[in-house]
Amino acid sequence: MTGSATGGYDLVVVANRLPVDRKEEPGGTTTWAPSPGGLVAALEPIMRGHDGAWVGWEGAPGDASEAFDTQSMHLVPVPLGEEEVEHYYEGMSNATLWPLYHDVIVQPRFHRHWWDSYVRVNWRFAQAVARQAIRGATVWVQDYQLQLVPRMLRDIRPDLRIGFFNHIPFPPYEIYAQLPWRRQVINGLLGADLLGFQRPADAANFQRACRRSGLLTRRGEVLVPDDSGRRRSVHAAAFPISVDAATLEEAARRPEVAERARAIRRELGDPDVVLLGVDRLDYTKGIPHRLKAVSELYDDGRLARPGTVFVQVATPSRERVESYQALRDEVEVTVGRINGVHGLLGKPAVHYLHQSFPRAELAALYLAADVLLVTALRDGMNLVAKEYVASRFDEGGALVLSEFTGASIELAQAYLVNPHDIDGLKNQIVNAVRDAPREKARRMRAMRRRVRQYDVERWAEDFLRALDRLDPDDAEGPATPRLAVAVGGSADSDR
Ligand code: ADQ
């Protein structure tokens, strides 16, 4: 798609973060580096194929930089002040919505001044999008930080076609209901024409929350009364996100990556078995659970030492949020304890790297690992599992995968686990290590087929095509007064 002469774009992606981070170099110059994370990894290939605009925050508080063009897109920074970073981002997004939407693994915190900031910042994003979009443009809003943007945008730009994709789970109503602003969030989301979720269960949870707010739903649609008394139809469905499988495989096939994978094994002391974990350091990822399982397997002698090593790569994440600091402490104490018992001079039992790695190094790690451990307690999808599968062109390796990831629906041939069941998790790790290579290759082949067929390009195409196909005049006759009243703010009723 092409930016028009007036500077408008007909595809605008809006996400909390731009796909780049601003870095201030000594001497006062500004440089931009690609920013890590699931969302960027997923959307970058799509933007590369379009000439669209991406609206988002540049990752540091203060005034926004000027909009600028990269090879693949027009980037429009949205500013956040220090206090907004604290209240909208670290607070409402990361300490309220994130834990609430992930099964309250840690207790969500509800603060009215965080919510006020969330509303203000969502409005700023909506206005920035409205300035970029040409008449009739498609806008694709990303994720839980911007749930009010669809409604705000529809109010100021009813000509737009609006899609929203939720990268994280949508919780069961019994949990969602804790949110003091549950009605406002539903109302915000329902400004979209199409709402995409990772799993059918997320779409179903959302529809149930709509019913509990007094709205009618039918087969994947929510009927939303508008001011004229007609009902607009908002579609809600699952679009499981994926990875750029071809590019990942291509990277893994490079001779220098294979060489690096061999070097990694050498540096680890040529063990028989390499276990690997790759995550943002987040309490949803179940890192303590896998450390417990591995530690007990070392204790039991079911995983031999020093023949087995575990490499845990944990990207620093949300370091100013308290629960993340507590998790980091817990992980680091546990790693120290395991190494204290099972380490040898120069041969630790767990290699813990609190670092972000370049893509090529990750590819080499994936190739070097006999088993990848994904033990999330709740995860919208988990791209790391799909990246591992996409990289294993040799059909080697084995994937231990939590049932509580969106990925487990598609990757059913993985060694599936309930990470809370430590004995079950230990057994599956042992199976993944000991099963015959033929059995592992059979599983890997089936998973690779799926990841190659349904890659990130397919995901984006499916979503954008579904959005494109919707009839904007898809409204129905007058809504019943009861519905109109319910949306206007009556009490919840489960029907
Ligand atoms: P995340 O919670 O960030 O994403 P995930 O899907 O696993 O989780 O994506 C993480 C990304 O960061 C991967 O691309 C991975 O390669 C990269 N990464 C992890 N550790 C790294 C390291 N040390 N160095 C460099 N890169 C690293 C959210 C949701 C997920 C959902 C995605 C996409 O929580 O459930 O799958 O969005 O929708």
Short mmCIF file of C-alpha atoms and ligand atoms in Angstrom, two decimals:
data_model
loop_
_atom_site.label_atom_id
_atom_site.label_comp_id
_atom_site.label_asym_id
_atom_site.label_seq_id
_atom_site.Cartn_x
_atom_site.Cartn_y
_atom_site.Cartn_z
CA MET A 1 0.00 0.00 0.00
CA THR A 2 1.19 3.48 -0.70
CA GLY A 3 1.36 6.67 1.33
CA SER A 4 -0.61 9.33 -0.53
CA ALA A 5 0.76 12.72 -1.56
CA THR A 6 -0.96 14.25 1.47
CA GLY A 7 1.16 12.11 3.77
CA GLY A 8 -1.73 9.76 4.60
CA TYR A 9 -1.36 6.00 4.75
CA ASP A 10 -3.93 3.38 3.94
CA LEU A 11 -2.50 0.82 6.36
CA VAL A 12 -1.67 2.09 9.81
CA VAL A 13 -0.42 -0.23 12.53
CA VAL A 14 -0.58 1.16 16.04
CA ALA A 15 1.17 -0.55 18.92
CA ASN A 16 2.48 0.56 22.29
CA ARG A 17 6.02 0.31 20.97
CA LEU A 18 7.62 1.31 17.72
CA PRO A 19 9.66 -1.51 16.21
CA VAL A 20 12.81 0.44 17.13
CA ASP A 21 14.36 1.82 20.34
CA ARG A 22 15.85 5.30 20.52
CA LYS A 23 19.38 5.36 21.87
CA GLU A 24 21.15 8.55 22.90
CA GLU A 25 24.82 8.19 22.08
CA PRO A 26 27.56 10.10 23.92
CA GLY A 27 28.01 13.33 21.99
CA GLY A 28 24.27 13.86 21.68
CA THR A 29 23.50 11.87 18.53
CA THR A 30 20.42 9.66 18.31
CA THR A 31 20.53 6.17 16.86
CA TRP A 32 17.76 3.62 16.38
CA ALA A 33 18.11 -0.08 17.11
CA PRO A 34 15.55 -2.81 16.36
CA SER A 35 13.64 -3.52 19.55
CA PRO A 36 13.23 -7.10 20.78
CA GLY A 37 9.92 -8.77 21.62
CA GLY A 38 7.19 -10.99 20.24
CA LEU A 39 5.07 -8.31 18.62
CA VAL A 40 7.87 -6.74 16.63
CA ALA A 41 9.19 -10.11 15.54
CA ALA A 42 5.70 -10.95 14.27
CA LEU A 43 4.78 -7.72 12.49
CA GLU A 44 8.02 -6.63 10.94
CA PRO A 45 7.81 -9.02 7.99
CA ILE A 46 4.32 -7.74 7.15
CA MET A 47 5.32 -4.11 7.26
CA ARG A 48 8.29 -4.95 5.07
CA GLY A 49 5.79 -6.01 2.40
CA HIS A 50 3.68 -2.84 2.65
CA ASP A 51 4.33 0.86 2.61
CA GLY A 52 2.37 1.68 5.71
CA ALA A 53 2.77 3.72 8.86
CA TRP A 54 3.51 2.44 12.36
CA VAL A 55 2.45 4.60 15.28
CA GLY A 56 4.01 3.84 18.67
CA TRP A 57 6.12 4.93 21.62
CA GLU A 58 9.88 5.01 21.15
CA GLY A 59 10.71 3.41 24.49
CA ALA A 60 12.10 6.36 26.46
CA PRO A 61 10.17 9.06 28.34
CA GLY A 62 10.18 12.63 27.07
CA ASP A 63 9.37 14.50 23.91
CA ALA A 64 8.79 12.46 20.78
CA SER A 65 11.28 12.44 17.92
CA GLU A 66 10.16 13.59 14.49
CA ALA A 67 8.38 11.00 12.36
CA PHE A 68 10.80 9.28 9.99
CA ASP A 69 10.95 6.66 7.26
CA THR A 70 12.76 3.36 7.36
CA GLN A 71 13.16 1.02 4.39
CA SER A 72 9.86 -0.66 5.10
CA MET A 73 7.62 1.92 6.76
CA HIS A 74 6.88 5.39 8.07
CA LEU A 75 7.44 5.56 11.85
CA VAL A 76 5.43 7.97 13.96
CA PRO A 77 6.63 8.33 17.56
CA VAL A 78 4.06 9.08 20.27
CA PRO A 79 5.50 10.77 23.39
CA LEU A 80 5.05 9.50 26.94
CA GLY A 81 6.02 11.59 29.96
CA GLU A 82 7.86 10.11 32.98
CA GLU A 83 4.61 9.89 34.92
CA GLU A 84 2.77 8.28 32.02
CA VAL A 85 5.46 5.63 31.73
CA GLU A 86 4.87 4.92 35.41
CA HIS A 87 1.06 5.02 35.37
CA TYR A 88 -0.07 3.97 31.89
CA TYR A 89 2.77 1.58 31.00
CA GLU A 90 4.35 0.12 34.15
CA GLY A 91 1.13 0.53 36.13
CA MET A 92 -2.10 -0.04 34.21
CA SER A 93 -0.56 -2.09 31.38
CA ASN A 94 2.04 -4.16 33.22
CA ALA A 95 0.82 -4.32 36.81
CA THR A 96 -2.97 -4.37 36.22
CA LEU A 97 -3.93 -5.76 32.81
CA TRP A 98 -0.97 -8.12 32.25
CA PRO A 99 -1.44 -10.13 35.49
CA LEU A 100 -5.24 -9.96 35.23
CA TYR A 101 -5.23 -11.35 31.69
CA HIS A 102 -2.71 -14.07 32.68
CA ASP A 103 -4.89 -15.83 35.23
CA VAL A 104 -3.82 -13.54 38.11
CA ILE A 105 -0.50 -15.41 38.50
CA VAL A 106 0.45 -12.36 40.53
CA GLN A 107 -2.13 -10.09 42.12
CA PRO A 108 -3.23 -7.29 39.77
CA ARG A 109 -3.15 -3.81 41.27
CA PHE A 110 -6.00 -1.42 40.61
CA HIS A 111 -5.36 2.32 40.86
CA ARG A 112 -7.68 4.99 39.56
CA HIS A 113 -4.86 7.37 38.65
CA TRP A 114 -3.29 4.59 36.53
CA TRP A 115 -6.60 4.18 34.71
CA ASP A 116 -6.88 7.95 34.12
CA SER A 117 -3.43 7.90 32.57
CA TYR A 118 -4.38 4.87 30.42
CA VAL A 119 -7.40 6.76 29.06
CA ARG A 120 -5.32 9.87 28.30
CA VAL A 121 -2.54 7.94 26.56
CA ASN A 122 -4.99 5.84 24.52
CA TRP A 123 -6.58 9.09 23.34
CA ARG A 124 -3.18 10.42 22.28
CA PHE A 125 -2.52 7.26 20.26
CA ALA A 126 -5.98 7.47 18.65
CA GLN A 127 -5.37 11.06 17.58
CA ALA A 128 -1.93 10.21 16.17
CA VAL A 129 -3.46 7.43 14.10
CA ALA A 130 -6.27 9.67 12.87
CA ARG A 131 -3.63 12.10 11.53
CA GLN A 132 -1.84 9.37 9.55
CA ALA A 133 -4.78 7.50 8.04
CA ILE A 134 -6.25 8.50 4.68
CA ARG A 135 -10.00 8.31 4.19
CA GLY A 136 -11.22 4.73 4.38
CA ALA A 137 -7.82 3.44 5.57
CA THR A 138 -7.32 0.21 7.44
CA VAL A 139 -6.04 0.58 10.99
CA TRP A 140 -4.69 -2.38 12.92
CA VAL A 141 -4.51 -1.77 16.66
CA GLN A 142 -2.22 -4.07 18.62
CA ASP A 143 -2.60 -5.40 22.09
CA TYR A 144 -3.83 -4.77 25.61
CA GLN A 145 -2.13 -1.42 26.14
CA LEU A 146 -4.45 0.16 23.55
CA GLN A 147 -7.85 -1.38 24.19
CA LEU A 148 -9.66 1.97 24.16
CA VAL A 149 -8.20 3.09 20.83
CA PRO A 150 -10.75 1.30 18.59
CA ARG A 151 -13.73 3.15 20.12
CA MET A 152 -11.92 6.51 20.29
CA LEU A 153 -10.88 6.18 16.66
CA ARG A 154 -14.36 5.21 15.50
CA ASP A 155 -15.75 8.28 17.24
CA ILE A 156 -13.37 10.67 15.49
CA ARG A 157 -12.92 8.76 12.20
CA PRO A 158 -16.00 6.67 11.40
CA ASP A 159 -14.66 6.19 7.83
CA LEU A 160 -11.87 3.86 9.01
CA ARG A 161 -11.85 0.11 8.97
CA ILE A 162 -10.56 -0.91 12.38
CA GLY A 163 -9.04 -4.22 13.43
CA PHE A 164 -7.68 -5.09 16.87
CA PHE A 165 -5.44 -8.02 17.80
CA ASN A 166 -4.97 -9.16 21.37
CA HIS A 167 -1.54 -10.81 21.73
CA ILE A 168 -2.20 -12.03 25.24
CA PRO A 169 -5.01 -14.26 26.52
CA PHE A 170 -8.47 -12.86 27.19
CA PRO A 171 -9.35 -14.19 30.64
CA PRO A 172 -12.45 -16.08 31.76
CA TYR A 173 -15.19 -13.71 32.92
CA GLU A 174 -14.82 -14.69 36.58
CA ILE A 175 -11.33 -13.15 36.46
CA TYR A 176 -12.07 -10.34 34.02
CA ALA A 177 -14.90 -9.18 36.28
CA GLN A 178 -12.35 -7.96 38.85
CA LEU A 179 -11.40 -5.08 36.56
CA PRO A 180 -13.09 -1.94 37.91
CA TRP A 181 -13.21 -0.57 34.34
CA ARG A 182 -14.45 -3.75 32.70
CA ARG A 183 -17.31 -2.02 30.89
CA GLN A 184 -15.16 0.77 29.52
CA VAL A 185 -12.62 -1.73 28.17
CA ILE A 186 -15.30 -3.82 26.44
CA ASN A 187 -16.82 -0.67 25.03
CA GLY A 188 -13.37 0.44 23.84
CA LEU A 189 -12.68 -2.84 22.07
CA LEU A 190 -16.12 -2.88 20.44
CA GLY A 191 -15.18 0.19 18.44
CA ALA A 192 -13.35 -2.24 16.13
CA ASP A 193 -14.89 -4.08 13.18
CA LEU A 194 -12.86 -7.21 13.81
CA LEU A 195 -11.27 -8.44 17.04
CA GLY A 196 -8.58 -11.08 16.72
CA PHE A 197 -7.52 -13.38 19.53
CA GLN A 198 -4.86 -16.09 19.80
CA ARG A 199 -7.16 -19.00 20.69
CA PRO A 200 -10.85 -19.76 20.12
CA ALA A 201 -11.15 -19.87 23.94
CA ASP A 202 -9.99 -16.22 24.15
CA ALA A 203 -12.59 -15.14 21.59
CA ALA A 204 -15.22 -17.12 23.52
CA ASN A 205 -14.17 -15.52 26.84
CA PHE A 206 -14.50 -12.10 25.24
CA GLN A 207 -17.96 -12.86 23.89
CA ARG A 208 -19.04 -14.10 27.28
CA ALA A 209 -17.82 -10.88 28.87
CA CYS A 210 -19.93 -9.01 26.30
CA ARG A 211 -22.99 -11.08 27.18
CA ARG A 212 -22.40 -10.35 30.84
CA SER A 213 -22.43 -6.63 29.95
CA GLY A 214 -25.88 -7.10 28.47
CA LEU A 215 -24.98 -7.42 24.79
CA LEU A 216 -26.30 -9.98 22.36
CA THR A 217 -23.83 -12.29 20.62
CA ARG A 218 -24.23 -14.84 17.87
CA ARG A 219 -21.71 -17.13 16.09
CA GLY A 220 -18.56 -15.04 16.35
CA GLU A 221 -20.33 -11.70 16.40
CA VAL A 222 -21.27 -9.17 19.04
CA LEU A 223 -24.20 -6.92 18.23
CA VAL A 224 -23.48 -3.38 19.35
CA PRO A 225 -26.26 -0.79 19.41
CA ASP A 226 -25.21 2.57 17.98
CA ASP A 227 -26.64 6.04 18.59
CA SER A 228 -29.19 5.67 15.79
CA GLY A 229 -30.64 2.60 17.48
CA ARG A 230 -29.26 0.21 14.87
CA ARG A 231 -26.99 -2.67 15.74
CA ARG A 232 -23.47 -2.81 14.38
CA SER A 233 -21.89 -6.20 14.16
CA VAL A 234 -18.39 -6.67 15.63
CA HIS A 235 -16.65 -9.91 14.71
CA ALA A 236 -14.47 -11.81 17.18
CA ALA A 237 -12.39 -14.80 16.12
CA ALA A 238 -9.11 -16.65 16.65
CA PHE A 239 -6.10 -15.85 14.46
CA PRO A 240 -3.14 -17.69 16.01
CA ILE A 241 -0.01 -15.64 15.45
CA SER A 242 3.06 -17.33 14.00
CA VAL A 243 6.67 -16.73 12.97
CA ASP A 244 8.52 -16.00 9.75
CA ALA A 245 9.32 -19.67 9.30
CA ALA A 246 11.19 -19.42 5.98
CA THR A 247 13.53 -16.68 7.23
CA LEU A 248 14.21 -18.55 10.49
CA GLU A 249 15.00 -21.74 8.60
CA GLU A 250 17.21 -19.86 6.15
CA ALA A 251 19.13 -18.34 9.07
CA ALA A 252 19.51 -21.72 10.75
CA ARG A 253 20.84 -23.27 7.51
CA ARG A 254 23.73 -20.81 7.25
CA PRO A 255 27.03 -22.64 7.67
CA GLU A 256 28.27 -20.06 10.16
CA VAL A 257 25.21 -20.73 12.37
CA ALA A 258 25.89 -24.49 12.35
CA GLU A 259 29.52 -23.72 13.18
CA ARG A 260 28.43 -21.46 16.02
CA ALA A 261 26.05 -24.18 17.32
CA ARG A 262 28.97 -26.64 17.44
CA ALA A 263 31.10 -24.03 19.18
CA ILE A 264 28.37 -23.45 21.78
CA ARG A 265 28.35 -27.17 22.60
CA ARG A 266 32.13 -27.14 22.88
CA GLU A 267 32.03 -24.10 25.16
CA LEU A 268 29.50 -25.96 27.33
CA GLY A 269 32.05 -28.78 27.71
CA ASP A 270 30.67 -31.14 25.04
CA PRO A 271 27.81 -32.45 27.18
CA ASP A 272 25.59 -35.33 26.02
CA VAL A 273 22.43 -33.32 26.55
CA VAL A 274 21.77 -29.58 26.26
CA LEU A 275 18.48 -28.28 27.67
CA LEU A 276 17.49 -24.74 26.70
CA GLY A 277 15.05 -22.08 27.89
CA VAL A 278 14.58 -18.74 26.07
CA ASP A 279 12.17 -16.23 27.55
CA ARG A 280 11.59 -12.69 28.57
CA LEU A 281 12.16 -12.78 32.33
CA ASP A 282 8.43 -12.79 33.13
CA TYR A 283 6.46 -14.61 35.83
CA THR A 284 4.07 -15.97 33.18
CA LYS A 285 6.85 -18.06 31.63
CA GLY A 286 7.16 -20.61 34.47
CA ILE A 287 10.96 -20.35 34.80
CA PRO A 288 10.99 -21.35 38.52
CA HIS A 289 8.89 -24.44 37.67
CA ARG A 290 11.36 -25.68 35.08
CA LEU A 291 14.31 -24.94 37.37
CA LYS A 292 12.64 -27.03 40.06
CA ALA A 293 12.05 -29.92 37.64
CA VAL A 294 15.61 -29.85 36.29
CA SER A 295 17.08 -29.52 39.77
CA GLU A 296 15.12 -32.56 41.02
CA LEU A 297 16.16 -34.54 37.93
CA TYR A 298 19.80 -33.76 38.79
CA ASP A 299 19.12 -34.76 42.43
CA ASP A 300 17.46 -38.04 41.32
CA GLY A 301 20.26 -38.77 38.88
CA ARG A 302 17.70 -39.18 36.07
CA LEU A 303 19.62 -36.43 34.29
CA ALA A 304 23.30 -37.19 34.57
CA ARG A 305 25.81 -34.54 35.63
CA PRO A 306 28.04 -33.22 34.14
CA GLY A 307 26.62 -34.94 31.02
CA THR A 308 23.60 -32.64 31.05
CA VAL A 309 23.58 -28.85 31.11
CA PHE A 310 20.71 -26.42 31.18
CA VAL A 311 21.05 -23.03 29.46
CA GLN A 312 18.48 -20.45 30.48
CA VAL A 313 18.46 -17.24 28.47
CA ALA A 314 16.23 -14.63 30.11
CA THR A 315 15.83 -11.26 28.42
CA PRO A 316 15.64 -8.39 30.91
CA SER A 317 12.05 -7.17 31.02
CA ARG A 318 9.94 -4.54 32.87
CA GLU A 319 12.70 -4.12 35.39
CA ARG A 320 11.04 -1.27 37.28
CA VAL A 321 7.92 -3.33 38.08
CA GLU A 322 8.13 -4.87 41.56
CA SER A 323 6.91 -8.38 40.72
CA TYR A 324 9.59 -8.62 38.01
CA GLN A 325 12.32 -7.67 40.49
CA ALA A 326 11.02 -10.35 42.88
CA LEU A 327 11.04 -12.96 40.09
CA ARG A 328 14.59 -12.05 39.10
CA ASP A 329 15.73 -12.51 42.69
CA GLU A 330 13.95 -15.86 42.94
CA VAL A 331 15.44 -17.16 39.68
CA GLU A 332 18.94 -16.02 40.53
CA VAL A 333 18.88 -17.51 44.03
CA THR A 334 17.58 -20.81 42.63
CA VAL A 335 20.21 -20.95 39.88
CA GLY A 336 22.90 -20.26 42.48
CA ARG A 337 21.56 -23.01 44.69
CA ILE A 338 21.47 -25.60 41.88
CA ASN A 339 25.00 -24.71 40.81
CA GLY A 340 26.13 -24.86 44.41
CA VAL A 341 25.00 -28.47 44.60
CA HIS A 342 25.48 -29.76 41.06
CA GLY A 343 28.15 -27.53 39.57
CA LEU A 344 31.78 -28.55 39.10
CA LEU A 345 34.75 -26.27 38.66
CA GLY A 346 34.28 -24.70 35.23
CA LYS A 347 31.16 -26.81 34.64
CA PRO A 348 28.01 -25.17 35.97
CA ALA A 349 24.80 -27.23 35.89
CA VAL A 350 22.73 -24.19 34.86
CA HIS A 351 24.05 -21.43 32.61
CA TYR A 352 21.92 -18.38 33.28
CA LEU A 353 22.20 -15.43 30.91
CA HIS A 354 20.20 -12.33 31.79
CA GLN A 355 20.79 -10.83 28.36
CA SER A 356 19.22 -10.16 25.01
CA PHE A 357 20.87 -11.93 22.07
CA PRO A 358 21.16 -11.20 18.37
CA ARG A 359 18.94 -13.34 16.13
CA ALA A 360 21.87 -15.36 14.73
CA GLU A 361 23.01 -16.33 18.23
CA LEU A 362 19.46 -17.43 19.11
CA ALA A 363 19.36 -19.53 15.93
CA ALA A 364 22.63 -21.20 16.93
CA LEU A 365 21.29 -21.86 20.44
CA TYR A 366 18.15 -23.45 18.98
CA LEU A 367 20.32 -25.72 16.81
CA ALA A 368 22.60 -26.59 19.72
CA ALA A 369 19.74 -27.59 22.05
CA ASP A 370 18.55 -31.17 22.38
CA VAL A 371 15.44 -30.07 24.23
CA LEU A 372 13.70 -26.69 24.43
CA LEU A 373 11.73 -26.15 27.65
CA VAL A 374 8.63 -23.92 27.35
CA THR A 375 6.81 -24.14 30.66
CA ALA A 376 4.63 -21.02 30.65
CA LEU A 377 1.84 -20.87 33.23
CA ARG A 378 -0.19 -18.86 30.73
CA ASP A 379 0.97 -17.49 27.37
CA GLY A 380 -1.08 -15.99 24.54
CA MET A 381 0.91 -17.95 21.96
CA ASN A 382 4.68 -18.32 22.69
CA LEU A 383 6.71 -17.56 19.62
CA VAL A 384 9.88 -19.13 21.03
CA ALA A 385 8.32 -22.60 20.65
CA LYS A 386 7.49 -21.88 17.00
CA GLU A 387 10.91 -20.34 16.33
CA TYR A 388 12.59 -23.48 17.65
CA VAL A 389 10.47 -25.72 15.44
CA ALA A 390 11.00 -23.49 12.38
CA SER A 391 14.78 -23.56 12.96
CA ARG A 392 15.11 -27.34 13.30
CA PHE A 393 15.37 -28.11 9.56
CA ASP A 394 17.38 -31.19 10.61
CA GLU A 395 14.28 -32.56 12.39
CA GLY A 396 16.46 -32.89 15.47
CA GLY A 397 15.65 -31.60 18.92
CA ALA A 398 12.55 -31.99 21.04
CA LEU A 399 10.03 -29.51 22.37
CA VAL A 400 8.62 -29.68 25.90
CA LEU A 401 5.60 -27.39 25.76
CA SER A 402 3.12 -26.16 28.34
CA GLU A 403 -0.55 -26.86 27.72
CA PHE A 404 -1.21 -23.30 28.83
CA THR A 405 0.35 -21.71 25.76
CA GLY A 406 -1.66 -20.85 22.67
CA ALA A 407 1.04 -22.70 20.71
CA SER A 408 0.07 -26.04 22.25
CA ILE A 409 -3.10 -26.12 20.15
CA GLU A 410 -1.13 -26.20 16.91
CA LEU A 411 1.97 -28.00 18.21
CA ALA A 412 0.12 -30.98 19.65
CA GLN A 413 3.02 -33.33 18.83
CA ALA A 414 5.24 -31.60 21.38
CA TYR A 415 5.94 -33.21 24.75
CA LEU A 416 2.98 -31.46 26.38
CA VAL A 417 3.13 -30.63 30.08
CA ASN A 418 1.22 -29.07 32.92
CA PRO A 419 4.05 -27.06 34.52
CA HIS A 420 2.34 -27.12 37.92
CA ASP A 421 2.67 -30.92 37.94
CA ILE A 422 6.40 -31.17 38.68
CA ASP A 423 6.47 -34.99 38.48
CA GLY A 424 4.67 -34.94 35.14
CA LEU A 425 7.02 -32.22 33.89
CA LYS A 426 10.07 -34.26 35.00
CA ASN A 427 8.77 -37.35 33.19
CA GLN A 428 8.18 -35.45 29.96
CA ILE A 429 11.67 -33.89 30.12
CA VAL A 430 13.13 -37.37 30.51
CA ASN A 431 10.99 -38.66 27.61
CA ALA A 432 12.11 -35.76 25.44
CA VAL A 433 15.75 -36.59 26.25
CA ARG A 434 15.53 -40.37 25.93
CA ASP A 435 13.01 -41.09 23.17
CA ALA A 436 14.46 -42.62 20.01
CA PRO A 437 15.64 -40.11 17.38
CA ARG A 438 13.02 -41.50 14.98
CA GLU A 439 10.20 -40.72 17.39
CA LYS A 440 11.53 -37.22 17.95
CA ALA A 441 11.93 -36.62 14.23
CA ARG A 442 8.34 -37.77 13.62
CA ARG A 443 7.07 -35.23 16.13
CA MET A 444 9.30 -32.45 14.83
CA ARG A 445 8.27 -33.13 11.22
CA ALA A 446 4.57 -32.80 12.02
CA MET A 447 5.12 -29.57 13.95
CA ARG A 448 7.32 -28.13 11.20
CA ARG A 449 4.63 -28.79 8.63
CA ARG A 450 2.17 -26.72 10.65
CA VAL A 451 4.56 -23.81 11.34
CA ARG A 452 5.61 -23.62 7.69
CA GLN A 453 2.03 -23.71 6.40
CA TYR A 454 0.64 -21.22 8.85
CA ASP A 455 3.40 -18.64 9.16
CA VAL A 456 3.25 -15.01 10.24
CA GLU A 457 2.49 -13.81 6.73
CA ARG A 458 -0.54 -16.10 6.58
CA TRP A 459 -1.61 -14.81 10.00
CA ALA A 460 -1.51 -11.19 8.89
CA GLU A 461 -3.09 -11.94 5.51
CA ASP A 462 -5.91 -13.91 7.12
CA PHE A 463 -6.60 -11.13 9.59
CA LEU A 464 -6.41 -8.29 7.08
CA ARG A 465 -8.45 -10.22 4.50
CA ALA A 466 -11.14 -11.02 7.08
CA LEU A 467 -11.21 -7.33 8.03
CA ASP A 468 -11.40 -6.30 4.40
CA ARG A 469 -14.27 -8.67 3.66
CA LEU A 470 -16.49 -7.29 6.42
CA ASP A 471 -19.29 -5.13 5.15
CA PRO A 472 -19.02 -1.79 6.97
CA ASP A 473 -22.78 -1.38 6.65
CA ASP A 474 -23.29 -4.72 8.32
CA ALA A 475 -25.84 -3.37 10.74
CA GLU A 476 -29.20 -4.67 11.75
CA GLY A 477 -32.60 -3.14 12.41
CA PRO A 478 -33.36 -1.15 15.55
CA ALA A 479 -31.85 -2.49 18.73
CA THR A 480 -34.26 -3.30 21.50
CA PRO A 481 -34.48 -0.53 24.11
CA ARG A 482 -33.24 -3.08 26.67
CA LEU A 483 -29.95 -3.49 24.82
CA ALA A 484 -29.56 0.20 24.30
CA VAL A 485 -30.05 0.71 28.02
CA ALA A 486 -27.66 -2.09 28.91
CA VAL A 487 -24.85 -0.54 26.89
CA GLY A 488 -25.59 2.83 28.35
CA GLY A 489 -24.47 1.56 31.75
CA SER A 490 -26.93 -0.77 33.50
CA ALA A 491 -25.71 -3.37 35.96
CA ASP A 492 -24.19 -6.61 34.68
CA SER A 493 -26.54 -9.46 34.04
CA ASP A 494 -25.56 -12.92 32.99
CA ARG A 495 -27.88 -14.22 30.34
P1 ADQ B 1 6.23 -12.39 24.61
O1 ADQ B 1 5.62 -12.56 25.95
O2 ADQ B 1 7.36 -11.43 24.52
O3 ADQ B 1 5.14 -12.01 23.51
P2 ADQ B 1 7.07 -14.71 22.90
O4 ADQ B 1 5.89 -14.99 22.05
O5 ADQ B 1 7.80 -15.93 23.33
O6 ADQ B 1 6.71 -13.90 24.22
O7 ADQ B 1 8.06 -13.80 22.09
C1 ADQ B 1 9.32 -13.44 22.61
C2 ADQ B 1 10.21 -12.97 21.48
O8 ADQ B 1 11.38 -12.39 22.02
C3 ADQ B 1 10.65 -14.11 20.57
O9 ADQ B 1 10.65 -13.67 19.25
C4 ADQ B 1 12.05 -14.44 21.07
O10 ADQ B 1 12.92 -14.93 20.08
C5 ADQ B 1 12.53 -13.09 21.54
N1 ADQ B 1 13.49 -13.29 22.64
C6 ADQ B 1 13.26 -13.93 23.81
N2 ADQ B 1 14.37 -13.95 24.56
C7 ADQ B 1 15.32 -13.33 23.85
C8 ADQ B 1 16.71 -13.02 24.07
N3 ADQ B 1 17.34 -13.34 25.21
N4 ADQ B 1 17.36 -12.37 23.11
C9 ADQ B 1 16.73 -12.01 21.97
N5 ADQ B 1 15.45 -12.26 21.70
C10 ADQ B 1 14.75 -12.91 22.63
C11 ADQ B 1 3.74 -11.66 23.54
C12 ADQ B 1 2.81 -12.70 24.17
C13 ADQ B 1 3.02 -14.05 23.52
C14 ADQ B 1 2.80 -13.94 22.01
C15 ADQ B 1 3.58 -12.77 21.44
C16 ADQ B 1 3.18 -12.52 19.99
O11 ADQ B 1 3.05 -12.79 25.58
O12 ADQ B 1 2.14 -15.02 24.07
O13 ADQ B 1 3.23 -15.13 21.40
O14 ADQ B 1 3.36 -11.58 22.15
O15 ADQ B 1 1.82 -12.38 19.86
#
